[in-house]
Coordinates of C-alpha atoms in Angstrom, one line a residue:
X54 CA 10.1 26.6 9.0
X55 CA 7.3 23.9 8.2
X56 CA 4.3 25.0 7.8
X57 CA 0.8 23.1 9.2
X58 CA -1.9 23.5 6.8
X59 CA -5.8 23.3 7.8
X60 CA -8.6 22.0 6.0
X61 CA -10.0 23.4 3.0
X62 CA -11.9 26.8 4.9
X63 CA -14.7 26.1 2.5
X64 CA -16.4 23.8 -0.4
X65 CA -16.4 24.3 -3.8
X66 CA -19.9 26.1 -5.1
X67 CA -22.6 23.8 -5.6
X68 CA -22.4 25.0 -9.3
X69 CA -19.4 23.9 -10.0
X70 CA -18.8 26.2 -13.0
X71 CA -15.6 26.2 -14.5
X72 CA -15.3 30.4 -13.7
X73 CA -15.8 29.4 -9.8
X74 CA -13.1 27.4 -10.3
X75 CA -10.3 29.4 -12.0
X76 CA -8.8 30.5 -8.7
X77 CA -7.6 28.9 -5.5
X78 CA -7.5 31.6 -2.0
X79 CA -4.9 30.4 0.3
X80 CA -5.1 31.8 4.0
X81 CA -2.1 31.9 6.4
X82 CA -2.6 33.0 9.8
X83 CA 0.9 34.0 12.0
X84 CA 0.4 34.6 16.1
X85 CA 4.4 35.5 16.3
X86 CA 4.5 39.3 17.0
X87 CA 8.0 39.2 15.4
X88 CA 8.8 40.2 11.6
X89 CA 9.2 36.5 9.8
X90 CA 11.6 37.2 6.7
X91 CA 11.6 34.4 4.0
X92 CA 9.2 32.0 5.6
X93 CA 8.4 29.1 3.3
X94 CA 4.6 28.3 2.7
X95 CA 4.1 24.5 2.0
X96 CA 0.4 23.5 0.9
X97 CA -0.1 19.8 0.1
X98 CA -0.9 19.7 -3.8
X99 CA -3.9 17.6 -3.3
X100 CA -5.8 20.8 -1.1
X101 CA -4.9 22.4 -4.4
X102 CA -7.0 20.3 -6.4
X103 CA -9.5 20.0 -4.4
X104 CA -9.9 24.2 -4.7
X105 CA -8.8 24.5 -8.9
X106 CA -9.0 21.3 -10.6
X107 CA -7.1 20.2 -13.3
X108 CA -4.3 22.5 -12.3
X109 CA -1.4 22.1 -13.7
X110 CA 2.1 23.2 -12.1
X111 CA 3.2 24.8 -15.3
X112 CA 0.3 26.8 -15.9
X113 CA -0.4 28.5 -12.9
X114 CA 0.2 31.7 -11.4
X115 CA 1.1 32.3 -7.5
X116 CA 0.0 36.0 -6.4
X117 CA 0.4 37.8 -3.2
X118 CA -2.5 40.2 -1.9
X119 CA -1.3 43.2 -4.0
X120 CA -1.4 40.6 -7.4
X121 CA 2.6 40.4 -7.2
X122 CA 3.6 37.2 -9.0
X123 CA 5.6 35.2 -6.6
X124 CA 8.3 32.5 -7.8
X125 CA 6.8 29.0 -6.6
X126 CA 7.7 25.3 -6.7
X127 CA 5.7 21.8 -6.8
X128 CA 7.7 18.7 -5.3
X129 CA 7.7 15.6 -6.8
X130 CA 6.7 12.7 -4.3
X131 CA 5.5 9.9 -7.6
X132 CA 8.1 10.6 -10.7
X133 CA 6.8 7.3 -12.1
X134 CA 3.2 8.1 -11.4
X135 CA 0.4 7.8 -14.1
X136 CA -2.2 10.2 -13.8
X137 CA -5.2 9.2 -16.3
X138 CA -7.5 12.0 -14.3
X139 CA -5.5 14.8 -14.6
X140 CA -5.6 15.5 -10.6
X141 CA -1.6 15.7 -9.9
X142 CA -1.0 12.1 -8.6
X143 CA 3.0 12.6 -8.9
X144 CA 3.0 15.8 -7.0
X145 CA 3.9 16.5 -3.6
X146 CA 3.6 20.1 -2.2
X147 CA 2.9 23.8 -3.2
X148 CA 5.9 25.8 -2.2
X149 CA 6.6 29.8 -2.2
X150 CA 7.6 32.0 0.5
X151 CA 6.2 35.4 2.5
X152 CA 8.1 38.2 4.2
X153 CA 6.3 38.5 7.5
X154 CA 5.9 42.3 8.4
X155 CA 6.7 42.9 12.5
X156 CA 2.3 42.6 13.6
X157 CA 1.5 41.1 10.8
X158 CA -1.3 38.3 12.0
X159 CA -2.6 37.0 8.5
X160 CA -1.3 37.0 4.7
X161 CA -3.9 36.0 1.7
X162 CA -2.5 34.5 -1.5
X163 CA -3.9 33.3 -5.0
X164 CA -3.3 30.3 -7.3
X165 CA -4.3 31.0 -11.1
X166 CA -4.9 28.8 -14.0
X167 CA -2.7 30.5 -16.9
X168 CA -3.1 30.2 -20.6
X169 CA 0.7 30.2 -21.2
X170 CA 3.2 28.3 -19.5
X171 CA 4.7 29.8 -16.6
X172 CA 9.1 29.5 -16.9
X173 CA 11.1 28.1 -13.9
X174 CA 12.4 30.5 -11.2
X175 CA 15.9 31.1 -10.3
X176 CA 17.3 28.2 -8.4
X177 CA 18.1 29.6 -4.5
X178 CA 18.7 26.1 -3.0
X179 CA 20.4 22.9 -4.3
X180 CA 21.5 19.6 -3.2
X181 CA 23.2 17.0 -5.3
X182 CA 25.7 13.7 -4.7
X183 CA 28.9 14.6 -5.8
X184 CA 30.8 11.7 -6.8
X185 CA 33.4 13.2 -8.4
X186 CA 35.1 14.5 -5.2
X187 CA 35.0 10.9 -3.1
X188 CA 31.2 11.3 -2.8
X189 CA 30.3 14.2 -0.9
X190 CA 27.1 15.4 -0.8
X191 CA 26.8 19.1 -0.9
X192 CA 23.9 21.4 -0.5
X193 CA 23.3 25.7 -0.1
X194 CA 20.9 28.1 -0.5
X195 CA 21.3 31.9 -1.3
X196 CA 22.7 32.5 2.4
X197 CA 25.6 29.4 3.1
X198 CA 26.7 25.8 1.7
X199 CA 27.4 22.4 3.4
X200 CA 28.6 19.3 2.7
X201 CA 29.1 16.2 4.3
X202 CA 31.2 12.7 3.2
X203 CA 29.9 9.4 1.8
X204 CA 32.0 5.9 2.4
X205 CA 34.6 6.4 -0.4
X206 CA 36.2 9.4 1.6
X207 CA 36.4 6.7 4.6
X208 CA 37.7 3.8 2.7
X209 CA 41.3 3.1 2.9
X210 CA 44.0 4.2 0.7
X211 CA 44.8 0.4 -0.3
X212 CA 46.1 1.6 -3.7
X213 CA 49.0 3.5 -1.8
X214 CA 48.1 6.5 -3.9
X215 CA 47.6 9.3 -1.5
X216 CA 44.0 9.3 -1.5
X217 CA 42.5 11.6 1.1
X218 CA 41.2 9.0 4.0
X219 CA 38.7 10.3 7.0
X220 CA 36.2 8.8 9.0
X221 CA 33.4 11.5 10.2
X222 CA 29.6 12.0 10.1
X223 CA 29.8 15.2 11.0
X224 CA 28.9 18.3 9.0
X225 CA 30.7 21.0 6.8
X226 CA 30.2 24.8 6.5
X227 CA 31.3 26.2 3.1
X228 CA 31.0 30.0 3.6
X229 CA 30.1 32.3 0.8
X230 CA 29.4 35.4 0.2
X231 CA 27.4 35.7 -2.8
X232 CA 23.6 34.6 -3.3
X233 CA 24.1 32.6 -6.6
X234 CA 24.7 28.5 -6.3
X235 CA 28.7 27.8 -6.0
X236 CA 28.6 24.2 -5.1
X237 CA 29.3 23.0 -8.5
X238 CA 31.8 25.6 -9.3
X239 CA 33.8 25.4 -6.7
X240 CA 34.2 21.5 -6.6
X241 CA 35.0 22.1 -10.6
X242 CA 37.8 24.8 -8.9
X243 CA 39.3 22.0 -6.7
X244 CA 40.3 21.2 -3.0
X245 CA 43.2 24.4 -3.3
X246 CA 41.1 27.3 -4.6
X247 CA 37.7 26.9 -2.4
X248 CA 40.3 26.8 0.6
X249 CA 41.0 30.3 -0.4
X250 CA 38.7 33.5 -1.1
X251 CA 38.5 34.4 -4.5
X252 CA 35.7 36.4 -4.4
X253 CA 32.5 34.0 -3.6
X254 CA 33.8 32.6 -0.4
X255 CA 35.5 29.8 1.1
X256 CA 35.8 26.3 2.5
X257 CA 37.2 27.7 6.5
X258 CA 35.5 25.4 8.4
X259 CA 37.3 22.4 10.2
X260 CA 35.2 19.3 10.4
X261 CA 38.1 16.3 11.2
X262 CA 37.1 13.5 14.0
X263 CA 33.8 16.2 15.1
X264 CA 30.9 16.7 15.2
X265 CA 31.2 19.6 12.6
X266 CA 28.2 21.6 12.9
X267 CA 25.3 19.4 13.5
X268 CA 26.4 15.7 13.7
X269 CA 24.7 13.2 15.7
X270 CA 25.7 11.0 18.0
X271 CA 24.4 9.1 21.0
X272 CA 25.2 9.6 24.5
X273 CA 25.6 8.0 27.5
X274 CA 26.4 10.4 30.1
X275 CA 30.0 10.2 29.7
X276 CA 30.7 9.4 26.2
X277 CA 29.5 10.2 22.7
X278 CA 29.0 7.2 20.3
X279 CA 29.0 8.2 16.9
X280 CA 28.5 6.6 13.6
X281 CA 30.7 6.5 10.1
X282 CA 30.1 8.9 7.2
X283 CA 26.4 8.2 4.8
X284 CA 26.0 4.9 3.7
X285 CA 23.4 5.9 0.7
X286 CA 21.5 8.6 0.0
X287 CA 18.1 10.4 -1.8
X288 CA 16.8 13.7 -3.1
X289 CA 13.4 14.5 -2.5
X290 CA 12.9 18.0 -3.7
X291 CA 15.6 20.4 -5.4
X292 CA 14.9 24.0 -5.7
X293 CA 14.3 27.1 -6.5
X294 CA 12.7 27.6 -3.2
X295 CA 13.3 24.5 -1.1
X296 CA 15.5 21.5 -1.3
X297 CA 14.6 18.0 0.5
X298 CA 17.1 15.3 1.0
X299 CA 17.7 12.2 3.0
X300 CA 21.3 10.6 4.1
X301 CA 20.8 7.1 5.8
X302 CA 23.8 5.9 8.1
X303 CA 24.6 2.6 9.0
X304 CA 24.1 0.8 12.4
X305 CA 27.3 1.7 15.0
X306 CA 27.5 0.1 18.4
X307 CA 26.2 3.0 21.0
X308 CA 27.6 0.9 24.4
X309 CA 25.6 -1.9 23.2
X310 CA 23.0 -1.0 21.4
X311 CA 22.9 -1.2 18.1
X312 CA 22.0 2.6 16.7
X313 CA 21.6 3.5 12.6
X314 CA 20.1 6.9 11.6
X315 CA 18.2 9.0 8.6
X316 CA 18.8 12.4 8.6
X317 CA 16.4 14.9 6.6
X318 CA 17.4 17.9 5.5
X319 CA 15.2 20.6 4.8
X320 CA 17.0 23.4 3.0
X321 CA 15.0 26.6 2.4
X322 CA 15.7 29.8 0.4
X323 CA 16.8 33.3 2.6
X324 CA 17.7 31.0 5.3
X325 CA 20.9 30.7 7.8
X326 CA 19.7 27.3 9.2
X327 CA 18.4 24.4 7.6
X328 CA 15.3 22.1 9.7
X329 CA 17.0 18.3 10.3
X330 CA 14.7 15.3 11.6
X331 CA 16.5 12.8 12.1
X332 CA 15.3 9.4 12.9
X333 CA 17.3 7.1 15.1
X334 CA 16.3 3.4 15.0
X335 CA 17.6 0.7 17.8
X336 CA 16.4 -2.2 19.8
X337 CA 16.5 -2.6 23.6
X338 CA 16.1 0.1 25.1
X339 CA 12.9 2.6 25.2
X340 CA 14.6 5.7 24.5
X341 CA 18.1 6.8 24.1
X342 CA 19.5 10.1 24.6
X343 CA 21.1 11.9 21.6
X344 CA 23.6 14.1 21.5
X345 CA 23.8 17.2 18.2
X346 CA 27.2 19.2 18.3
X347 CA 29.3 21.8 17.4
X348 CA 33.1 21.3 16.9
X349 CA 35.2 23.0 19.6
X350 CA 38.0 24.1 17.4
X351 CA 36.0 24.9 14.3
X352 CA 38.4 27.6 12.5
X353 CA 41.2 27.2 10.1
X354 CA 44.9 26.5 10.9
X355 CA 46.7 29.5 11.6
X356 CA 43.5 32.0 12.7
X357 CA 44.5 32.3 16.5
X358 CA 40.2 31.5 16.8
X359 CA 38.4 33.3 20.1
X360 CA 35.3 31.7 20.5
X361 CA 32.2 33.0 22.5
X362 CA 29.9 30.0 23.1
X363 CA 26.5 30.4 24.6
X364 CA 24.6 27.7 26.4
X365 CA 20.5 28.3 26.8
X366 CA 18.0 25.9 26.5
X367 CA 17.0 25.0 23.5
X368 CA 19.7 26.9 21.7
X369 CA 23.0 26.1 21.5
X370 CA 25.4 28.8 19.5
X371 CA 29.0 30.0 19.2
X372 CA 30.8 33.1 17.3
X373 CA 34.3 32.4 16.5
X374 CA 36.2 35.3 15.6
X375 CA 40.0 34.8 13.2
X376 CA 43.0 36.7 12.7
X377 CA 42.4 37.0 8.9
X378 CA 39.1 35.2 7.9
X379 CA 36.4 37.3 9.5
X380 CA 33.9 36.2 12.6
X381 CA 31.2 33.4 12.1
X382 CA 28.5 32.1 13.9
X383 CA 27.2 28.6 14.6
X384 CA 24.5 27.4 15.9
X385 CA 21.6 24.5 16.8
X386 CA 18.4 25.1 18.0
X387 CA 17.0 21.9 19.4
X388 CA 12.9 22.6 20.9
X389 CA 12.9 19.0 23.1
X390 CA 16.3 19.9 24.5
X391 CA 16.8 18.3 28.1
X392 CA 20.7 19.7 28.6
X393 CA 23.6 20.8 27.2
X394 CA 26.9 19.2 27.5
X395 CA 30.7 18.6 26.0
X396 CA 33.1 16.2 25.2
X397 CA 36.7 16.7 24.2
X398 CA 36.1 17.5 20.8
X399 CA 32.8 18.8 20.6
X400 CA 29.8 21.3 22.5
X401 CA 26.8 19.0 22.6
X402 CA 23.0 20.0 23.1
X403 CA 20.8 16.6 24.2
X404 CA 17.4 15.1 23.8
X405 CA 15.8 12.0 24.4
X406 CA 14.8 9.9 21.4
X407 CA 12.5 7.1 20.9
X408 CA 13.1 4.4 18.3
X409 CA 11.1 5.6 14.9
X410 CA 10.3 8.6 15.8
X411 CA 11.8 11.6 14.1
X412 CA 13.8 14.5 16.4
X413 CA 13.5 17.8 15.1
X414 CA 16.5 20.4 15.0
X415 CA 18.1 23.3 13.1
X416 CA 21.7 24.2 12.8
X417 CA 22.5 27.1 11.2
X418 CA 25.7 29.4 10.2
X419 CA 26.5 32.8 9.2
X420 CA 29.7 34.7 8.0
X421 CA 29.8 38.6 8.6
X422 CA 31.6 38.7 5.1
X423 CA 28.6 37.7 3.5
X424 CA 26.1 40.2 4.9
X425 CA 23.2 38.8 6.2
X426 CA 25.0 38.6 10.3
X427 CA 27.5 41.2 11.2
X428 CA 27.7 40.8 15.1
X429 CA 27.6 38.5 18.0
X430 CA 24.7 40.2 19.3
X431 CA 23.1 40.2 15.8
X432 CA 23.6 36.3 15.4
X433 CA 22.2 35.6 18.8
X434 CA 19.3 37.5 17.7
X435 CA 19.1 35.4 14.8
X436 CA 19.1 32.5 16.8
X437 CA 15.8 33.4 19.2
X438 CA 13.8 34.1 16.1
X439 CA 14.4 30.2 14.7
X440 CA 14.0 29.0 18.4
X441 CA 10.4 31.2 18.1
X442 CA 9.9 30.6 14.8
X443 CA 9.8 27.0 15.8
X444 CA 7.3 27.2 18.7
X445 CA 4.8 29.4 16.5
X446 CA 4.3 27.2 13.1
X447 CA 2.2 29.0 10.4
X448 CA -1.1 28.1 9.6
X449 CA -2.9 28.0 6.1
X450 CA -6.0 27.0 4.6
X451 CA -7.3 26.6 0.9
X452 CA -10.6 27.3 -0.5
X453 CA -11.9 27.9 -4.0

């Protein structure tokens, strides 16, 4: 979950002695009464500076309240940036992440200036363009994967070779069961082995003509009007703790207006669902109403799949048990939800969009073969907490 940051709780001393300002206090305040595993902290890098000048992101040290060095990460908003001043022009936000205790109303953390440099952390999320498999684009953290298709995979098979041909914006799960990244591996494995569990997980999920699990589209009270797969796309931030990325989609005709999309992912670390805004732009009319879904027939060939799908509110969720695969869970959780619906292809949860202006969702997934969701009832559980999650944003501030 994003987090809102306050301004800086205090100026730096009048003195402005370099010992004053060795050390940047950051502040977070929590009014959920709920235990918040994994949340990510995001502080923009220039309340930073502000507090410890002349930082730099490889020399500093992030600390919890008991001094426990915790792995952090500094986006990159300005690669091409020159920064005569030293200040940290190029970079974007502070990132590292807190394990909310069930009560627990405030956490305090510290940035240090270090003498040595500090090594990078263990990657727990990636995203990358995959062109070597039709360009995908796939993306995971330490909990799930996805992927989703760029125009090559829709393009025609003029060569008569047998290349693989579909037309879908919708969105793929790729289950796994261990914590380390497996996108890269398994696209090296090929099409036939990530089909099949051999020991990380496995590519179970059926996308086709749907909505997958958490494509868009835009309805109009009887019909949903969806566009084709990505047109381009862009990675704003990649790991270890949180990975940013944008897929833009091309204008389709939504009964007669003319609808394209960007869709931002937010992919955070010890997560089952990933934060989307996606921003619809269109002429005409004031607002349209669009439609995120889940595919109704979501399991492998062959798995006889029951599915249990629950309709309330703002969430929108299914478990899908299988003969041989296990029981999943899907989900969105959509805050300005104004109904839930269906078409013949797809469970769909509404809201009502404005041209411009960003809607923001989760969709998430969870396979009881990789620990982290077991049950129904546990995954419905899971659920509430991102729905309250989302109505109770953190709060931090920053002084020297």
């Amino acid at each position: 979950m994003r987090t809102y940051l306050l301004p800086i709780a205090a100026a730096m001393l009048a003195s402005g002695s370099l010992s004053a300002a060795e050390l940047a206090r950051i502040t977070v305040t929590n009014d959920l009464d709920q235990a918040r595993p994994s949340e990510t902290i995001a502080v923009p890098w220039s309340e930073i500076n502000r507090a410890l000048p002349g930082a730099l992101i490889q020399k500093i040290a992030v600390k919890d309240s008991k001094g426990n060095v915790l792995p952090y990460q500094v986006s990159n908003i300005a690669p091409q940036a020159k920064d005569p001043k030293g200040i940290g022009i190029a970079y974007g936000e502070l990132f590292f992440q807190h394990s909310f205790a069930k009560g627990e109303k405030q956490a305090t953390f510290t940035v240090e200036k270090t003498e040595t440099v500090t090594q990078p952390f263990a990657p727990k999320t990636f995203a990358r363009y995959v062109p070597e498999r039709l360009d995908d684009f796939g993306w995971e953290n330490d909990h799930v994967a996805h992927r989703t298709y760029g125009p090559a995979l829709a393009a025609p098979d003029t060569a008569g070779i047998g290349k693989e041909v579909l037309v879908t914006s919708g969105l793929d799960i790729w289950f796994k069961r261990v914590a380390y990244p497996v996108v890269d591996r398994w696209y090296n494995k090929g099409h036939d082995h990530y089909h099949h569990d051999e020991g990380e997980g496995m590519d179970m999920y059926n996308v086709g003509k749907s909505r997958g699990a958490g494509g868009t589209g835009v309805w109009d009270g009887k019909q949903l009007y969806v566009g084709r797969n990505y047109a381009s796309w862009k990675v704003l931030a990649n790991g270890p703790i949180r990975s940013v990325f944008e897929l833009t989609y091309d204008s389709w005709d939504a009964a007669g207006a003319k609808v394209s999309e960007v869709k931002r992912f937010t992919v955070d670390a010890g997560q089952d669902f990933d934060t989307m805004d996606s921003t619809f732009t269109f002429s005409g009319p004031q607002q349209l109403t669009v439609a995120v879904g889940l595919n109704k027939k979501p399991a492998d060939k062959k798995q006889d799949e029951k599915i249990a799908v629950g309709r309330d509110g703002v969430m929108l969720t299914q478990w899908v048990t299988q003969n041989t695969n296990g029981a999943f869970g899907t989900a969105i959780v959509l805050p300005g939800a104004s109904g839930i619906t269906e078409d013949p292809l797809n469970e769909l949860i509404l809201a009502p969009v404005e041209s411009g202006k960003p809607l923001r969702y989760y969709i998430g997934a969870a396979w009881d073969r990789a620990g982290h969701v077991k049950t129904s009832a546990e995954w419905q559980e899971k659920v509430k907490l991102v729905a309250a999650r989302a109505a109770h944003p953190l709060k931090a501030s920053v002084a020297p």
